[in-house]
């Protein structure tokens, strides 16, 4: 009798162990469990840890609650300004309602992927090329809104959408490069012209100051000679002012001899005499006349 009780107890424990092993399920921290009992969804969602189901009656389906990074395949389209481009993007989303993600859509990952591709092609057709290249933040927000609207009904929330790359045809790349080069050359010419204008104004002011003081031109010439000689050049080209040459030429001209007393030239008034040279100094009576001595 005792042996039969022991055998029955062992059998009962063994059956209980087998039942527990068949009914026990482990849900990880980043997962949630959705239970279907005879095909009907149970209202409670199983949290992380050890949970039990009825073997043969219940079926547990685990849903990942982590943020999923899904690349969107490159989509070719024509922009609003008739440029053919190929755009790649990436979508970040997560499941917020495990029951709806399992019941409302067959495969929420595939559904989000197809919706992202369709929305990306729509964004390409509504945008211009400059917006795709420079104003991506605004396009990302519009793309996120287009994907998130139907995904909310699937228990999925779009966390972020980013446009990764915009591929252009080679002909368009060359055209854009030529346009950028022409624009930079235009700005360089404007800057050079502005610099020439400012330099001409400063040179005009300097010339005005030097015209008031002729010695300043000679001093500037000497400063230029010193600056050039500091480079240890074997040949020195020295510019010589024309005004200085004219001054030396006038200094080398001989002074006219004064006319003898009693001659008709001496009796002419000073206003009628020729102005070929500087006026001779007036001689006083009793003063000897001397001629200049040149060295």
Tab-separated table of C-alpha atoms in Angstrom:
chain	number	residue	atom	x	y	z
A	1	UNK	CA	0.000	0.000	0.000
A	2	UNK	CA	2.784	2.361	0.886
A	3	UNK	CA	4.609	1.519	-2.264
A	4	UNK	CA	1.531	2.353	-4.309
A	5	UNK	CA	1.188	5.740	-2.596
A	6	UNK	CA	4.837	6.489	-3.178
A	7	UNK	CA	4.545	5.517	-6.821
A	8	UNK	CA	1.415	7.662	-7.213
A	9	UNK	CA	3.186	10.625	-5.565
A	10	UNK	CA	6.181	10.252	-7.816
A	11	UNK	CA	3.930	10.052	-10.859
A	12	UNK	CA	2.008	13.138	-9.725
A	13	UNK	CA	5.198	15.102	-9.171
A	14	UNK	CA	6.515	14.012	-12.519
A	15	UNK	CA	3.277	15.052	-14.222
A	16	UNK	CA	3.390	18.399	-12.436
A	17	UNK	CA	6.987	18.944	-13.496
A	18	UNK	CA	6.146	18.080	-17.072
A	19	UNK	CA	3.155	20.458	-16.965
A	20	UNK	CA	5.235	23.277	-15.536
A	21	UNK	CA	7.923	22.736	-18.137
A	22	UNK	CA	5.299	22.790	-20.878
A	23	UNK	CA	3.492	25.833	-19.465
A	24	UNK	CA	6.453	27.950	-18.394
A	25	UNK	CA	7.591	30.779	-20.648
A	26	UNK	CA	10.306	33.393	-20.107
A	27	UNK	CA	9.736	36.894	-21.378
A	28	UNK	CA	12.828	39.102	-21.609
A	29	UNK	CA	13.051	42.634	-20.285
A	30	UNK	CA	12.722	44.279	-23.714
A	31	UNK	CA	9.824	42.009	-24.762
A	32	UNK	CA	6.111	41.730	-24.039
A	33	UNK	CA	3.990	38.608	-24.351
A	34	UNK	CA	0.627	38.487	-26.119
A	35	UNK	CA	-1.461	35.392	-25.284
A	36	UNK	CA	-4.049	33.819	-27.588
A	37	UNK	CA	-6.378	31.321	-25.912
A	38	UNK	CA	-8.072	29.118	-28.460
A	39	UNK	CA	-7.391	31.834	-31.037
A	40	UNK	CA	-8.855	34.643	-28.953
A	41	UNK	CA	-6.690	37.481	-27.721
A	42	UNK	CA	-6.360	37.694	-23.947
A	43	UNK	CA	-6.668	41.274	-22.632
A	44	UNK	CA	-3.642	41.125	-20.368
A	45	UNK	CA	-0.161	41.527	-21.803
A	46	UNK	CA	2.501	39.415	-20.105
A	47	UNK	CA	5.418	41.404	-18.728
A	48	UNK	CA	9.069	40.388	-18.474
A	49	UNK	CA	9.957	37.383	-16.327
A	50	UNK	CA	8.514	33.892	-15.885
A	51	UNK	CA	4.925	33.406	-17.000
A	52	UNK	CA	2.676	30.347	-17.324
A	53	UNK	CA	0.219	29.449	-20.055
A	54	UNK	CA	-2.128	26.530	-20.569
A	55	UNK	CA	-0.313	23.999	-22.751
A	56	UNK	CA	-2.228	23.092	-25.856
A	57	UNK	CA	-4.738	25.875	-25.267
A	58	UNK	CA	-2.756	29.104	-25.056
A	59	UNK	CA	-0.195	30.396	-27.499
A	60	UNK	CA	2.267	33.080	-26.441
A	61	UNK	CA	3.699	35.482	-28.976
A	62	UNK	CA	6.584	37.753	-27.960
A	63	UNK	CA	6.849	41.284	-29.311
A	64	UNK	CA	10.099	43.230	-29.269
A	65	UNK	CA	9.692	46.684	-27.700
A	66	UNK	CA	13.119	48.022	-28.667
A	67	UNK	CA	13.656	50.798	-31.191
A	68	UNK	CA	14.090	49.208	-34.600
A	69	UNK	CA	16.477	50.714	-37.158
A	70	UNK	CA	15.199	49.995	-40.649
A	71	UNK	CA	17.032	51.195	-43.772
A	72	UNK	CA	14.793	52.318	-46.607
A	73	UNK	CA	16.012	51.128	-50.010
A	74	UNK	CA	17.042	53.860	-52.425
A	75	UNK	CA	14.114	55.304	-54.355
A	76	UNK	CA	14.445	56.980	-57.732
A	77	UNK	CA	12.172	59.861	-58.592
A	78	UNK	CA	11.842	63.147	-60.434
A	79	UNK	CA	11.821	66.292	-58.351
A	80	UNK	CA	9.462	69.222	-58.889
A	81	UNK	CA	12.136	70.994	-60.965
A	82	UNK	CA	12.506	67.926	-63.255
A	83	UNK	CA	15.761	66.460	-61.899
A	84	UNK	CA	16.175	62.704	-61.587
A	85	UNK	CA	17.566	61.726	-58.175
A	86	UNK	CA	17.988	58.624	-56.036
A	87	UNK	CA	17.374	59.060	-52.304
A	88	UNK	CA	18.192	56.707	-49.407
A	89	UNK	CA	16.712	57.010	-45.919
A	90	UNK	CA	16.549	55.273	-42.548
A	91	UNK	CA	13.553	54.887	-40.209
A	92	UNK	CA	13.647	54.508	-36.411
A	93	UNK	CA	10.431	53.134	-34.883
A	94	UNK	CA	9.202	51.112	-31.915
A	95	UNK	CA	6.103	49.174	-30.877
A	96	UNK	CA	3.959	50.942	-28.296
A	97	UNK	CA	0.954	48.570	-28.299
A	98	UNK	CA	1.975	44.907	-28.612
A	99	UNK	CA	-1.598	43.635	-28.999
A	100	UNK	CA	-2.426	45.989	-31.896
A	101	UNK	CA	0.935	45.321	-33.578
A	102	UNK	CA	0.089	41.601	-33.613
A	103	UNK	CA	-3.639	41.772	-34.394
A	104	UNK	CA	-4.086	44.762	-36.725
A	105	UNK	CA	-1.274	44.059	-39.185
A	106	UNK	CA	0.220	40.790	-40.402
A	107	UNK	CA	3.853	41.942	-40.328
A	108	UNK	CA	4.360	45.420	-38.911
A	109	UNK	CA	8.016	45.551	-39.994
A	110	UNK	CA	7.142	44.909	-43.628
A	111	UNK	CA	4.235	47.356	-43.448
A	112	UNK	CA	6.434	50.139	-42.069
A	113	UNK	CA	9.065	49.436	-44.731
A	114	UNK	CA	6.559	49.674	-47.600
A	115	UNK	CA	4.987	52.808	-46.159
A	116	UNK	CA	8.429	54.421	-45.810
A	117	UNK	CA	9.297	53.693	-49.450
A	118	UNK	CA	6.000	55.092	-50.693
A	119	UNK	CA	6.301	58.227	-48.568
A	120	UNK	CA	9.892	58.772	-49.711
A	121	UNK	CA	8.884	58.699	-53.375
A	122	UNK	CA	6.072	61.115	-52.624
A	123	UNK	CA	8.445	63.518	-50.855
A	124	UNK	CA	10.840	63.422	-53.818
A	125	UNK	CA	8.073	64.409	-56.238
A	126	UNK	CA	6.907	67.297	-54.054
A	127	UNK	CA	10.339	68.798	-53.362
A	128	UNK	CA	12.934	70.632	-55.404
A	129	UNK	CA	16.564	69.654	-55.725
A	130	UNK	CA	17.787	72.525	-53.540
A	131	UNK	CA	15.441	71.390	-50.746
A	132	UNK	CA	16.760	67.828	-50.906
A	133	UNK	CA	20.329	69.069	-50.653
A	134	UNK	CA	20.049	71.947	-48.183
A	135	UNK	CA	16.749	71.711	-46.279
A	136	UNK	CA	16.724	68.082	-45.189
A	137	UNK	CA	15.452	68.782	-41.686
A	138	UNK	CA	12.115	70.012	-43.004
A	139	UNK	CA	11.834	67.037	-45.368
A	140	UNK	CA	12.627	64.636	-42.511
A	141	UNK	CA	9.772	66.067	-40.464
A	142	UNK	CA	7.353	65.790	-43.377
A	143	UNK	CA	8.457	62.231	-44.091
A	144	UNK	CA	8.067	61.278	-40.420
A	145	UNK	CA	4.527	62.669	-40.357
A	146	UNK	CA	3.548	60.786	-43.515
A	147	UNK	CA	4.776	57.452	-42.117
A	148	UNK	CA	3.519	57.984	-38.577
A	149	UNK	CA	-0.105	58.679	-39.545
A	150	UNK	CA	-1.021	55.101	-40.602
A	151	UNK	CA	1.515	53.467	-38.280
A	152	UNK	CA	-0.314	54.708	-35.168
A	153	UNK	CA	-3.208	52.360	-35.963
A	154	UNK	CA	-0.764	49.447	-36.040
A	155	UNK	CA	0.501	50.125	-32.520
A	156	UNK	CA	3.786	51.472	-33.913
A	157	UNK	CA	5.297	54.914	-33.276
A	158	UNK	CA	7.837	56.452	-35.645
A	159	UNK	CA	10.681	57.818	-33.562
A	160	UNK	CA	12.747	59.470	-36.292
A	161	UNK	CA	13.301	59.515	-40.059
A	162	UNK	CA	16.560	60.624	-41.701
A	163	UNK	CA	17.476	61.059	-45.364
A	164	UNK	CA	20.931	59.525	-45.714
A	165	UNK	CA	22.085	60.247	-49.236
A	166	UNK	CA	20.945	61.981	-52.410
A	167	UNK	CA	22.526	60.594	-55.573
A	168	UNK	CA	22.627	62.818	-58.651
A	169	UNK	CA	23.480	62.007	-62.281
A	170	UNK	CA	27.025	62.805	-63.375
A	171	UNK	CA	25.844	65.437	-65.837
A	172	UNK	CA	23.981	67.252	-63.073
A	173	UNK	CA	27.047	67.097	-60.809
A	174	UNK	CA	29.198	68.693	-63.518
A	175	UNK	CA	26.592	71.401	-64.134
A	176	UNK	CA	26.398	72.221	-60.432
A	177	UNK	CA	30.195	72.317	-60.217
A	178	UNK	CA	30.378	74.773	-63.115
A	179	UNK	CA	27.676	76.921	-61.534
A	180	UNK	CA	29.498	77.016	-58.198
A	181	UNK	CA	32.795	77.822	-59.929
A	182	UNK	CA	31.211	80.669	-61.888
A	183	UNK	CA	29.634	82.096	-58.744
A	184	UNK	CA	32.932	81.990	-56.860
A	185	UNK	CA	34.743	83.628	-59.779
A	186	UNK	CA	32.126	86.377	-59.868
A	187	UNK	CA	32.572	87.072	-56.162
A	188	UNK	CA	36.364	87.073	-56.562
A	189	UNK	CA	36.156	89.664	-59.328
A	190	UNK	CA	33.851	91.860	-57.262
A	191	UNK	CA	36.243	91.672	-54.322
A	192	UNK	CA	39.232	92.534	-56.547
A	193	UNK	CA	37.380	95.480	-58.071
A	194	UNK	CA	36.449	96.747	-54.616
A	195	UNK	CA	40.077	96.441	-53.520
A	196	UNK	CA	41.264	98.352	-56.581
A	197	UNK	CA	38.735	101.108	-55.862
A	198	UNK	CA	39.868	101.480	-52.270
A	199	UNK	CA	43.545	101.411	-53.296
A	200	UNK	CA	42.972	104.084	-55.949
A	201	UNK	CA	41.292	106.343	-53.383
A	202	UNK	CA	44.214	105.956	-50.988
A	203	UNK	CA	46.739	106.575	-53.775
A	204	UNK	CA	44.877	109.718	-54.793
A	205	UNK	CA	45.018	110.986	-51.205
A	206	UNK	CA	48.743	110.188	-51.021
A	207	UNK	CA	49.410	111.971	-54.316
A	208	UNK	CA	47.538	115.018	-53.055
A	209	UNK	CA	49.643	115.138	-49.907
A	210	UNK	CA	52.904	114.722	-51.891
A	211	UNK	CA	51.911	117.490	-54.319
A	212	UNK	CA	51.734	119.920	-51.414
A	213	UNK	CA	55.222	118.904	-50.206
A	214	UNK	CA	57.523	118.049	-53.185
A	215	UNK	CA	60.226	116.801	-50.809
A	216	UNK	CA	57.907	113.987	-49.752
A	217	UNK	CA	58.245	112.425	-53.217
A	218	UNK	CA	62.024	112.322	-52.871
A	219	UNK	CA	61.762	110.814	-49.379
A	220	UNK	CA	59.366	108.159	-50.667
A	221	UNK	CA	61.816	107.372	-53.448
A	222	UNK	CA	64.625	106.899	-50.953
A	223	UNK	CA	62.433	104.620	-48.832
A	224	UNK	CA	61.698	102.502	-51.901
A	225	UNK	CA	65.417	102.238	-52.680
A	226	UNK	CA	66.132	101.106	-49.110
A	227	UNK	CA	63.367	98.492	-49.257
A	228	UNK	CA	64.621	97.121	-52.593
A	229	UNK	CA	68.271	97.100	-51.497
A	230	UNK	CA	67.376	95.006	-48.429
A	231	UNK	CA	66.601	92.047	-50.727
A	232	UNK	CA	70.304	91.769	-51.739
A	233	UNK	CA	69.629	92.112	-55.433
A	234	UNK	CA	72.501	92.380	-57.891
A	235	UNK	CA	70.581	94.758	-60.161
A	236	UNK	CA	68.707	97.795	-58.887
A	237	UNK	CA	66.219	99.595	-61.115
A	238	UNK	CA	65.780	103.095	-59.735
A	239	UNK	CA	62.790	105.129	-60.902
A	240	UNK	CA	63.613	108.812	-61.242
A	241	UNK	CA	60.898	111.480	-60.987
A	242	UNK	CA	60.427	113.629	-64.061
A	243	UNK	CA	60.027	116.726	-61.888
A	244	UNK	CA	63.530	116.246	-60.502
A	245	UNK	CA	64.956	115.960	-64.025
A	246	UNK	CA	63.263	119.207	-65.049
A	247	UNK	CA	64.656	120.941	-61.964
A	248	UNK	CA	68.197	119.839	-62.822
A	249	UNK	CA	67.712	120.888	-66.438
A	250	UNK	CA	66.669	124.393	-65.407
A	251	UNK	CA	69.637	124.609	-63.033
A	252	UNK	CA	72.094	123.783	-65.867
A	253	UNK	CA	70.863	126.554	-68.201
A	254	UNK	CA	73.427	129.556	-68.327
A	255	UNK	CA	72.335	132.875	-66.945
A	256	UNK	CA	72.177	135.748	-69.598
A	257	UNK	CA	74.841	138.489	-69.274
A	258	UNK	CA	73.519	141.922	-68.249
A	259	UNK	CA	73.446	144.526	-71.100
A	260	UNK	CA	76.041	147.319	-71.144
A	261	UNK	CA	74.911	150.739	-70.031
A	262	UNK	CA	73.741	153.010	-72.823
A	263	UNK	CA	72.597	150.208	-75.167
A	264	UNK	CA	68.992	150.096	-76.426
A	265	UNK	CA	68.376	146.791	-74.564
A	266	UNK	CA	69.306	148.407	-71.281
A	267	UNK	CA	66.876	151.306	-71.869
A	268	UNK	CA	63.815	149.002	-72.340
A	269	UNK	CA	61.529	148.742	-69.396
A	270	UNK	CA	61.520	145.556	-67.384
A	271	UNK	CA	58.085	144.499	-68.709
A	272	UNK	CA	59.341	144.513	-72.365
A	273	UNK	CA	62.524	142.551	-71.711
A	274	UNK	CA	62.552	138.883	-72.670
A	275	UNK	CA	61.965	136.473	-69.820
A	276	UNK	CA	64.539	133.893	-70.943
A	277	UNK	CA	66.150	133.596	-67.527
A	278	UNK	CA	65.997	134.883	-64.029
A	279	UNK	CA	66.249	138.646	-63.630
A	280	UNK	CA	69.728	139.964	-62.958
A	281	UNK	CA	70.243	141.672	-59.630
A	282	UNK	CA	70.038	145.442	-59.692
A	283	UNK	CA	73.476	147.092	-59.587
A	284	UNK	CA	74.066	150.046	-57.391
A	285	UNK	CA	76.507	152.775	-58.216
A	286	UNK	CA	80.006	152.080	-57.105
A	287	UNK	CA	79.396	148.262	-56.905
A	288	UNK	CA	81.401	145.918	-59.103
A	289	UNK	CA	79.610	143.375	-61.299
A	290	UNK	CA	80.589	139.717	-60.965
A	291	UNK	CA	79.577	136.652	-62.938
A	292	UNK	CA	78.480	133.429	-61.258
A	293	UNK	CA	81.071	130.756	-60.797
A	294	UNK	CA	80.110	127.155	-61.636
A	295	UNK	CA	81.750	124.005	-60.399
